[in-house]
Amino acid sequence: MARSPSTLRVVLTHLALVVITLLALYPVLWVVRMALSPSQQFSSDPTLLSGRLTLQNFVDVIWTFDGGYWLFGAQLFNSLVVATATAGVGLVLATSAGYALSRWAFPGRDAGMSAFLVTQMFPGVVMAIPLYILLDTLGLLDSLLGLALVYATTAVPFSVWTLKGYFDTIPVALEEAALLDGASRWTTFTKVILPLARPALAVTGLFSFMTAWNEYILAATLLGDPRAYTLPVVLQSYVDDYGASWGHFAAGAILVSIPVVALFFALQRYFVEGLTSGAVKG
Amino acid sequence: MKARRALQALLLCGVVVACLLAPTWAHAADLTVWHAYRGAEEAALREAVDRFAEGRGHRVRLVSVSFGVYDSKLETAIPRGNGPDLFIAAQGNLGKWRRMGLLVPAGDVSGEHRDPAIEALTEGGELWGQPLAFKSLMLIYDPEVIDTPPRTTDELLALSAALTEDGRYGLVYEAGTPFYHAPWMHGFGGAAIDEMGEPTLDTRAQVDALTFAAELAALMPTAPSADRVSSLYTEGRAAMIIDGPWRVADLGRRVAAAPLPLVSPTGEPARPYLTVEAAFVAARGQDPEAAAELASFLSGVDGAQIRQEVGRQAVTASRVVPSDPILQVQLDQAARSEPLPTDPEVQSAWEGLARALRQVLRGTVLPDRAMAAAQQHATVLRRPPPPPANPWPYGIVLALLALAGLGALGYRLRDPDLRRRMLVHAPDYLWIAPAGLAMVVLVVVPFLTGAAVALFAHHQGEWSFVGLAHFIDILLARDWPITSPMSFGFTLVVTVLWTVSNVTLHVVIGVALAMLLREPWVGLRGVWRALLILPWAVPNYITALIWRSLFDAQVGAINAILGLLLLRGEALQIDWFSSFATGFAANLTTNTWLGFPFMMVVTLGALQSIPRDLEEAAEVDGAGAWQRFRHVTWPMLMPALLPAMILGSVWTFNMFNVIYLVSAGEPDGSTEILISEAYRWAFSRGNRYGYAAAYAVLIFLVLLFYSRLANRLAGRKVL
Amino acid sequence: MAGVTLNGLYKRYGSTSVLEGIDLDVEDGEYIVLVGPSGCGKSTLLRCIAGLEEITAGTLEIGGRRVNDLSPRARNVAMVFQSYALYPHMTVRRNMGFALEVARRPKAEIREAVEDVAAMLDLVPLLDRLPGQLSGGQRQRVAMGRAIVRRPDVFLFDEPLSNLDASLRHHMRVELKHLHRRLQTTVFHVTHDQVEALTLADRIVVLHQGVVQQVGTPRELFDRPANTFVGTFIGSPSMALLPAVGAGGTVRIDGLEGELELPGEGAMTLGLRPTDIEVGRGPLRGQIEVIESLGAEALLHLDLGPDRKLVAQVPEPCQAQPGEVVSLLPRVVHRFHAETGERLP
């Protein structure tokens, strides 16, 4: 833009950004304060800087043992394994499907596209018990693998949708060039298409990761052992009907959020691009 | 190089698979015990179990199961042989478990127990669990303020009134919850249900109890939450609270306890509900005899001693002498209490009673009217399931439909061109096969199974085929007038309002921010963007819980901030969950906060592909800022925003966490949306799985219709 | 190195026909340019040869071998796309060597092949850049290089110069010619630019509505266009077509005075090229409407009568003024059949 905006406009814009960002951050900062305060009760003080600060809540949450077995470590590890596996399985399932749907006009393609979307409309509430029975039948109950599979399928429709949109923007000529260069479909896919789809892969991978990282109802239903629990299940139990330990909950919430937030920041340069380039083309 | 990388990849895969499978073989134990204890009680249980294991050489595994899913997990796991050998729970669901065949009789009584431990665990002439501990409400008071606790309700009222002044309260308790109201209910001579399981909420005694509760509540902050009650006590601003021994550790101050007072008009003691925690031997366990032995040990003198010392439990074993005055009070209170009914029918009374309580405490309805409505509510909920239907016609229709579907498929396949194209594209199907197969197995099949349940009624552990009766009941609003929050129509309207207002706000805020953030002269654009995405990154159940607390009438920061902003000098006292408008606004605020970053990012992406010279051209043509946005930018954003909006509305439509955790449907279930309503039918209104499944099917159909409609309105296939 | 034979080649999409029986025999090492207006099927024909489109009927032979059902990679052809289709995430070096990489050739061999070609095309300093860091002309050369590295039997160029500006296009045209002379490989070059066709081709194939209109050397096409379509398509400014009637050794253009001495009886169409019209004498008269000066020559836009327009090219300096009426003499006249548009003998 050749013209520079008026000073008033610049000031007002930045002011608006500051106010909105503060609003957006307030609850987050609230959690941080609660985690650092020694009380387990919910404070009514709206200001964020007050009182004695302590890291005791974090210590309590991290230092949990089950007969000499470091529970928090195990649970963190479980969460990481499940979330990574979910992202992996989700990407494997979604990239090939998204690519096929983007490229080839096989009979039933539109129906397939709609079917993926339709599964987003299934209300999850009724599915926990049938899933339990299903996983039990498959012998996957109590295993992180079963959980990862279940999560991956809930993440797949969104991933397929995003990836298909993104693949649509990759010119077909590149694949034709690769075909003439003697590459097979598979080589073209892995060496040409996938490297180009990195932004979309990052976004969908993160989305799948988050699905698994944040879920607790299914995890609590499908896992039978505290050593197999994922972190959200544990976190939830800090504020269940037996009484609320808000300090522990907040400390746990921060510990649970850190990896996701870190991933968000690390991948955010891909976000704008990966999430929407496809959609723009419609 | 390549070989090494392949080897590394293989190794990584192997590790991941091993990790994924690990928990299945991590443990080998002879006995598995489930419990939901935390802290000291858990430690006590562990110590007692270790003591038992030492003596017998058994290996016992203690499994702490989340309280929220404890019940449903027992019900699914035990029948399939995945349950524990022994589980520890209150007696409240005994009736249901027994009918579902989850239990093995406990055998002989393990030593002597205080009343009414054995009675509460006996049904049909048999003992079903070994009693462990009593838990009930009692009067907890500050010994520095009160010398002698009130002995009658008249004294209680007088004392409470005398101690209540500028921000200090005489008595505070969670008045809006039936469990906390129960002492008055029983003390005035009422009961939630009679011996036949019929609700008895509109009796004279009930109305009197409610009137009395309203008098107490007039001296209290409005609808205090459990958090508020304990923090008031901790801050020294409440002299008395009514709560259980489980709260004592959180209070952080000296406490004294006394049994609840006598109800002055009747001369009867205020009798709280008593839960008797017991060890139940599960059916289909590996070693029921060992489990029974462990149950006896835990219940008997040795186990009880450990539980009292370490876990500070009020143990039922009568030969254990209480070690401190509070435990003694708990035991005294247990003697004048009402064991929590084991009849599942009592569940149907809770919801109506809770609503009546809150309405009266808010002062919006008179006690007799409220209790009449509660009675009506409970009567409808209690109604037996629809009569069994003949499954044959349904089977035939289903078979015909399946045949017709196959026929249509076969007919289409007769087209040689289609067959040829399918053959040509045969390899393409392999590419979607993994995802398709996974979706069918793990999404479609469970959903269809769940949906098929809609044709059955689940009543107290038994299933019966009822055909489409649930759908008819729901759609014709047979049980509730269409204007009642319980009706499908009402909830649907709320859900649509919820979805529309959310998506609108998401788009407006998201687009506005994106428009600001794309100006090249905005400093630190990356930082703003990163910070504004944060609400999306934090798990939504965490933020929902935080917002719920921020909206709390007394402890919540929102009221405090509004007070500051409006220069009142003190926090406002808005009870956000007392009216539909404010409750809905609280939900909406939370979900808007959660949802705008997604739209912002989508818009930022879309804006990148809109050349700015188009807007500049419009500016040259004399278009103002709004006109430029309206006629140039907005139409070009639409292709990207439309799919995001449709997807976003589907997500919002089913946004269970926010509704369930923030307003929880309050007031009176009016802010409930379809999915949370379905959840209530499945899990908190007598496990009407069939009815809930019918809701789920209807939700699905509404969304299906919506997506078709959206495509039609957009004039193209958006999604 | 191989010749290419097309025999009765048809391409249909459902009921729409794109190529209708193309017959063509191309010698090894020939430079063939396919021209025609957009939608004439020239790109489709190229893609059929490449194997990117399935052939509906007919045969395609490369080096005497029927390749209809072979995959693109088995045909050993290389293609330069209009958009160049360089892999954005690979360096120039990897882009050029990708075909060899896929064929699992030894690394040293790939390196050598790529560097040879890069030297030939002046690409050596660019080898480690990404396509996004190159200019349009450089990208074009990389695309060319990628095709050359493979040493294919046939090159397929799909409008390779259309994304370049005028001077660069001219430069690349010359370079293409050089390359072809060095490599001596069969080339199919699709363009809608007749200058490209005339300057590069050994033989030009003119396509219109899926049918070959004429195949021949540039000279043949220019001098003896097979029909009115080829006549107007080749040559710039294009040939004017005027309806006329012949009788007894003379021909008169409909609605005009003046007769031309030409054979033929009855209705016909005359084709007059601007370069073939002499101004200042002759049987036809026209009024000058506009004069376009091109530097060395000028174009006179002439109005001969109602609906009868003509352009004449004269050397500069040109003395004529707009509005002036001049006499005209067509030195060469092409005669076409009035209905079919075929060239009359």
PDB file of C-alpha atoms in Angstrom, chain B residues 311-481:
ATOM      1  CA  GLY B 311      -8.428 -42.324  55.910  1.00  0.00           C
ATOM      2  CA  ARG B 312     -10.403 -40.698  58.744  1.00  0.00           C
ATOM      3  CA  GLN B 313     -13.488 -42.611  57.751  1.00  0.00           C
ATOM      4  CA  ALA B 314     -16.503 -42.999  60.021  1.00  0.00           C
ATOM      5  CA  VAL B 315     -16.332 -46.769  59.897  1.00  0.00           C
ATOM      6  CA  THR B 316     -19.369 -48.967  60.387  1.00  0.00           C
ATOM      7  CA  ALA B 317     -17.563 -51.609  62.439  1.00  0.00           C
ATOM      8  CA  SER B 318     -18.977 -51.098  65.908  1.00  0.00           C
ATOM      9  CA  ARG B 319     -15.955 -52.435  67.765  1.00  0.00           C
ATOM     10  CA  VAL B 320     -13.755 -49.676  66.450  1.00  0.00           C
ATOM     11  CA  VAL B 321     -13.818 -46.715  68.778  1.00  0.00           C
ATOM     12  CA  PRO B 322     -14.001 -43.353  66.992  1.00  0.00           C
ATOM     13  CA  SER B 323     -10.725 -41.563  67.388  1.00  0.00           C
ATOM     14  CA  ASP B 324     -11.912 -37.977  67.299  1.00  0.00           C
ATOM     15  CA  PRO B 325     -15.035 -35.941  68.031  1.00  0.00           C
ATOM     16  CA  ILE B 326     -15.931 -35.281  64.420  1.00  0.00           C
ATOM     17  CA  LEU B 327     -16.011 -38.988  63.607  1.00  0.00           C
ATOM     18  CA  GLN B 328     -18.153 -39.471  66.683  1.00  0.00           C
ATOM     19  CA  VAL B 329     -20.571 -36.809  65.429  1.00  0.00           C
ATOM     20  CA  GLN B 330     -20.671 -38.479  62.055  1.00  0.00           C
ATOM     21  CA  LEU B 331     -21.573 -41.759  63.689  1.00  0.00           C
ATOM     22  CA  ASP B 332     -24.249 -40.060  65.804  1.00  0.00           C
ATOM     23  CA  GLN B 333     -25.610 -38.389  62.716  1.00  0.00           C
ATOM     24  CA  ALA B 334     -25.659 -41.740  60.903  1.00  0.00           C
ATOM     25  CA  ALA B 335     -27.930 -43.048  63.603  1.00  0.00           C
ATOM     26  CA  ARG B 336     -30.461 -40.338  62.881  1.00  0.00           C
ATOM     27  CA  SER B 337     -30.430 -40.344  59.115  1.00  0.00           C
ATOM     28  CA  GLU B 338     -32.250 -41.794  56.178  1.00  0.00           C
ATOM     29  CA  PRO B 339     -30.280 -44.361  54.153  1.00  0.00           C
ATOM     30  CA  LEU B 340     -30.106 -43.267  50.545  1.00  0.00           C
ATOM     31  CA  PRO B 341     -32.861 -45.240  48.796  1.00  0.00           C
ATOM     32  CA  THR B 342     -31.611 -48.132  46.735  1.00  0.00           C
ATOM     33  CA  ASP B 343     -34.700 -48.031  44.580  1.00  0.00           C
ATOM     34  CA  PRO B 344     -33.671 -46.587  41.204  1.00  0.00           C
ATOM     35  CA  GLU B 345     -37.044 -44.842  41.027  1.00  0.00           C
ATOM     36  CA  VAL B 346     -35.774 -42.207  43.405  1.00  0.00           C
ATOM     37  CA  GLN B 347     -33.666 -40.794  40.581  1.00  0.00           C
ATOM     38  CA  SER B 348     -36.765 -39.568  38.831  1.00  0.00           C
ATOM     39  CA  ALA B 349     -37.544 -37.319  41.790  1.00  0.00           C
ATOM     40  CA  TRP B 350     -34.203 -35.497  41.902  1.00  0.00           C
ATOM     41  CA  GLU B 351     -34.444 -33.308  38.865  1.00  0.00           C
ATOM     42  CA  GLY B 352     -37.896 -31.939  39.637  1.00  0.00           C
ATOM     43  CA  LEU B 353     -36.956 -31.363  43.247  1.00  0.00           C
ATOM     44  CA  ALA B 354     -33.780 -29.553  42.273  1.00  0.00           C
ATOM     45  CA  ARG B 355     -35.674 -27.244  39.963  1.00  0.00           C
ATOM     46  CA  ALA B 356     -38.324 -26.545  42.561  1.00  0.00           C
ATOM     47  CA  LEU B 357     -35.640 -25.724  45.115  1.00  0.00           C
ATOM     48  CA  ARG B 358     -33.893 -23.250  42.881  1.00  0.00           C
ATOM     49  CA  GLN B 359     -37.095 -21.583  41.757  1.00  0.00           C
ATOM     50  CA  VAL B 360     -38.214 -21.072  45.322  1.00  0.00           C
ATOM     51  CA  LEU B 361     -34.807 -19.899  46.535  1.00  0.00           C
ATOM     52  CA  ARG B 362     -34.704 -17.384  43.718  1.00  0.00           C
ATOM     53  CA  GLY B 363     -38.141 -16.278  44.845  1.00  0.00           C
ATOM     54  CA  THR B 364     -39.710 -16.728  41.437  1.00  0.00           C
ATOM     55  CA  VAL B 365     -42.268 -19.396  42.416  1.00  0.00           C
ATOM     56  CA  LEU B 366     -44.181 -20.161  45.600  1.00  0.00           C
ATOM     57  CA  PRO B 367     -43.298 -23.423  47.361  1.00  0.00           C
ATOM     58  CA  ASP B 368     -46.621 -25.183  46.781  1.00  0.00           C
ATOM     59  CA  ARG B 369     -46.673 -24.385  43.087  1.00  0.00           C
ATOM     60  CA  ALA B 370     -43.050 -25.411  42.712  1.00  0.00           C
ATOM     61  CA  MET B 371     -43.554 -28.724  44.470  1.00  0.00           C
ATOM     62  CA  ALA B 372     -46.669 -29.468  42.423  1.00  0.00           C
ATOM     63  CA  ALA B 373     -44.616 -28.971  39.292  1.00  0.00           C
ATOM     64  CA  ALA B 374     -41.837 -31.127  40.721  1.00  0.00           C
ATOM     65  CA  GLN B 375     -44.323 -33.885  41.453  1.00  0.00           C
ATOM     66  CA  GLN B 376     -45.651 -33.637  37.922  1.00  0.00           C
ATOM     67  CA  HIS B 377     -42.089 -33.764  36.555  1.00  0.00           C
ATOM     68  CA  ALA B 378     -41.194 -36.812  38.601  1.00  0.00           C
ATOM     69  CA  THR B 379     -44.427 -38.579  37.667  1.00  0.00           C
ATOM     70  CA  VAL B 380     -43.723 -38.179  33.984  1.00  0.00           C
ATOM     71  CA  LEU B 381     -40.120 -39.297  34.354  1.00  0.00           C
ATOM     72  CA  ARG B 382     -41.210 -42.277  36.332  1.00  0.00           C
ATOM     73  CA  ARG B 383     -43.724 -43.419  33.810  1.00  0.00           C
ATOM     74  CA  PRO B 384     -43.014 -46.971  32.761  1.00  0.00           C
ATOM     75  CA  PRO B 385     -41.501 -47.399  29.319  1.00  0.00           C
ATOM     76  CA  PRO B 386     -43.794 -47.678  26.316  1.00  0.00           C
ATOM     77  CA  PRO B 387     -45.474 -51.065  25.943  1.00  0.00           C
ATOM     78  CA  PRO B 388     -43.450 -53.656  24.057  1.00  0.00           C
ATOM     79  CA  ALA B 389     -44.126 -53.625  20.354  1.00  0.00           C
ATOM     80  CA  ASN B 390     -44.213 -56.518  17.968  1.00  0.00           C
ATOM     81  CA  PRO B 391     -40.795 -56.552  16.319  1.00  0.00           C
ATOM     82  CA  TRP B 392     -41.995 -58.448  13.250  1.00  0.00           C
ATOM     83  CA  PRO B 393     -43.398 -55.549  11.225  1.00  0.00           C
ATOM     84  CA  TYR B 394     -40.195 -53.604  11.873  1.00  0.00           C
ATOM     85  CA  GLY B 395     -38.090 -56.571  10.872  1.00  0.00           C
ATOM     86  CA  ILE B 396     -40.042 -56.943   7.661  1.00  0.00           C
ATOM     87  CA  VAL B 397     -39.812 -53.235   6.844  1.00  0.00           C
ATOM     88  CA  LEU B 398     -36.099 -53.311   7.580  1.00  0.00           C
ATOM     89  CA  ALA B 399     -35.595 -56.363   5.390  1.00  0.00           C
ATOM     90  CA  LEU B 400     -37.604 -54.728   2.598  1.00  0.00           C
ATOM     91  CA  LEU B 401     -35.540 -51.570   2.883  1.00  0.00           C
ATOM     92  CA  ALA B 402     -32.340 -53.573   2.753  1.00  0.00           C
ATOM     93  CA  LEU B 403     -33.632 -55.456  -0.289  1.00  0.00           C
ATOM     94  CA  ALA B 404     -34.667 -52.227  -1.977  1.00  0.00           C
ATOM     95  CA  GLY B 405     -31.239 -50.779  -1.300  1.00  0.00           C
ATOM     96  CA  LEU B 406     -29.501 -53.824  -2.734  1.00  0.00           C
ATOM     97  CA  GLY B 407     -31.891 -53.749  -5.670  1.00  0.00           C
ATOM     98  CA  ALA B 408     -31.145 -50.110  -6.386  1.00  0.00           C
ATOM     99  CA  LEU B 409     -27.441 -50.826  -6.180  1.00  0.00           C
ATOM    100  CA  GLY B 410     -27.789 -53.800  -8.487  1.00  0.00           C
ATOM    101  CA  TYR B 411     -29.856 -51.756 -10.900  1.00  0.00           C
ATOM    102  CA  ARG B 412     -27.217 -49.060 -11.048  1.00  0.00           C
ATOM    103  CA  LEU B 413     -24.507 -51.640 -11.567  1.00  0.00           C
ATOM    104  CA  ARG B 414     -26.284 -52.889 -14.685  1.00  0.00           C
ATOM    105  CA  ASP B 415     -25.023 -49.791 -16.455  1.00  0.00           C
ATOM    106  CA  PRO B 416     -22.021 -51.146 -18.408  1.00  0.00           C
ATOM    107  CA  ASP B 417     -20.385 -47.738 -18.514  1.00  0.00           C
ATOM    108  CA  LEU B 418     -20.483 -47.475 -14.725  1.00  0.00           C
ATOM    109  CA  ARG B 419     -19.067 -50.962 -14.406  1.00  0.00           C
ATOM    110  CA  ARG B 420     -16.303 -50.142 -16.809  1.00  0.00           C
ATOM    111  CA  ARG B 421     -15.428 -46.935 -15.009  1.00  0.00           C
ATOM    112  CA  MET B 422     -15.407 -48.723 -11.690  1.00  0.00           C
ATOM    113  CA  LEU B 423     -13.040 -51.272 -13.143  1.00  0.00           C
ATOM    114  CA  VAL B 424     -10.751 -48.592 -14.536  1.00  0.00           C
ATOM    115  CA  HIS B 425     -10.747 -46.807 -11.203  1.00  0.00           C
ATOM    116  CA  ALA B 426     -10.417 -49.968  -9.171  1.00  0.00           C
ATOM    117  CA  PRO B 427      -6.992 -48.979  -7.761  1.00  0.00           C
ATOM    118  CA  ASP B 428      -8.401 -45.617  -6.634  1.00  0.00           C
ATOM    119  CA  TYR B 429     -10.679 -47.353  -4.181  1.00  0.00           C
ATOM    120  CA  LEU B 430      -7.658 -48.794  -2.432  1.00  0.00           C
ATOM    121  CA  TRP B 431      -6.645 -45.267  -1.525  1.00  0.00           C
ATOM    122  CA  ILE B 432      -9.799 -44.481   0.371  1.00  0.00           C
ATOM    123  CA  ALA B 433     -10.315 -47.999   1.626  1.00  0.00           C
ATOM    124  CA  PRO B 434      -8.256 -47.631   4.843  1.00  0.00           C
ATOM    125  CA  ALA B 435     -10.049 -44.476   5.928  1.00  0.00           C
ATOM    126  CA  GLY B 436     -13.400 -45.751   4.734  1.00  0.00           C
ATOM    127  CA  LEU B 437     -13.004 -49.047   6.522  1.00  0.00           C
ATOM    128  CA  ALA B 438     -11.895 -47.370   9.733  1.00  0.00           C
ATOM    129  CA  MET B 439     -14.837 -44.994   9.584  1.00  0.00           C
ATOM    130  CA  VAL B 440     -17.302 -47.794   8.986  1.00  0.00           C
ATOM    131  CA  VAL B 441     -15.947 -49.989  11.752  1.00  0.00           C
ATOM    132  CA  LEU B 442     -15.275 -47.376  14.382  1.00  0.00           C
ATOM    133  CA  VAL B 443     -17.859 -44.703  13.620  1.00  0.00           C
ATOM    134  CA  VAL B 444     -20.718 -45.982  11.532  1.00  0.00           C
ATOM    135  CA  VAL B 445     -21.143 -49.325  13.221  1.00  0.00           C
ATOM    136  CA  PRO B 446     -21.119 -47.903  16.761  1.00  0.00           C
ATOM    137  CA  PHE B 447     -23.494 -45.169  15.696  1.00  0.00           C
ATOM    138  CA  LEU B 448     -25.892 -47.599  14.054  1.00  0.00           C
ATOM    139  CA  THR B 449     -25.698 -49.837  17.094  1.00  0.00           C
ATOM    140  CA  GLY B 450     -26.366 -46.818  19.266  1.00  0.00           C
ATOM    141  CA  ALA B 451     -29.165 -45.714  16.996  1.00  0.00           C
ATOM    142  CA  ALA B 452     -30.743 -49.154  16.934  1.00  0.00           C
ATOM    143  CA  VAL B 453     -31.029 -48.830  20.687  1.00  0.00           C
ATOM    144  CA  ALA B 454     -33.626 -46.124  20.003  1.00  0.00           C
ATOM    145  CA  LEU B 455     -36.071 -48.882  19.181  1.00  0.00           C
ATOM    146  CA  PHE B 456     -35.647 -50.396  22.626  1.00  0.00           C
ATOM    147  CA  ALA B 457     -36.524 -49.140  26.058  1.00  0.00           C
ATOM    148  CA  HIS B 458     -34.114 -49.519  28.931  1.00  0.00           C
ATOM    149  CA  HIS B 459     -35.808 -49.606  32.262  1.00  0.00           C
ATOM    150  CA  GLN B 460     -34.000 -50.567  35.429  1.00  0.00           C
ATOM    151  CA  GLY B 461     -31.521 -52.761  33.702  1.00  0.00           C
ATOM    152  CA  GLU B 462     -33.981 -54.486  31.404  1.00  0.00           C
ATOM    153  CA  TRP B 463     -34.468 -54.003  27.685  1.00  0.00           C
ATOM    154  CA  SER B 464     -37.684 -54.279  25.734  1.00  0.00           C
ATOM    155  CA  PHE B 465     -38.460 -53.660  22.093  1.00  0.00           C
ATOM    156  CA  VAL B 466     -40.781 -50.689  21.679  1.00  0.00           C
ATOM    157  CA  GLY B 467     -40.427 -49.803  18.022  1.00  0.00           C
ATOM    158  CA  LEU B 468     -40.854 -46.175  17.150  1.00  0.00           C
ATOM    159  CA  ALA B 469     -42.630 -45.311  20.396  1.00  0.00           C
ATOM    160  CA  HIS B 470     -39.767 -43.094  21.610  1.00  0.00           C
ATOM    161  CA  PHE B 471     -39.789 -41.060  18.441  1.00  0.00           C
ATOM    162  CA  ILE B 472     -43.524 -40.629  18.648  1.00  0.00           C
ATOM    163  CA  ASP B 473     -43.321 -39.580  22.285  1.00  0.00           C
ATOM    164  CA  ILE B 474     -40.590 -37.075  21.558  1.00  0.00           C
ATOM    165  CA  LEU B 475     -41.978 -35.569  18.391  1.00  0.00           C
ATOM    166  CA  LEU B 476     -45.572 -35.316  19.544  1.00  0.00           C
ATOM    167  CA  ALA B 477     -44.407 -33.768  22.836  1.00  0.00           C
ATOM    168  CA  ARG B 478     -46.549 -36.306  24.630  1.00  0.00           C
ATOM    169  CA  ASP B 479     -44.998 -35.867  28.038  1.00  0.00           C
ATOM    170  CA  TRP B 480     -44.474 -32.158  28.181  1.00  0.00           C
ATOM    171  CA  PRO B 481     -46.184 -29.205  26.569  1.00  0.00           C
TER     172      PRO B 481
END
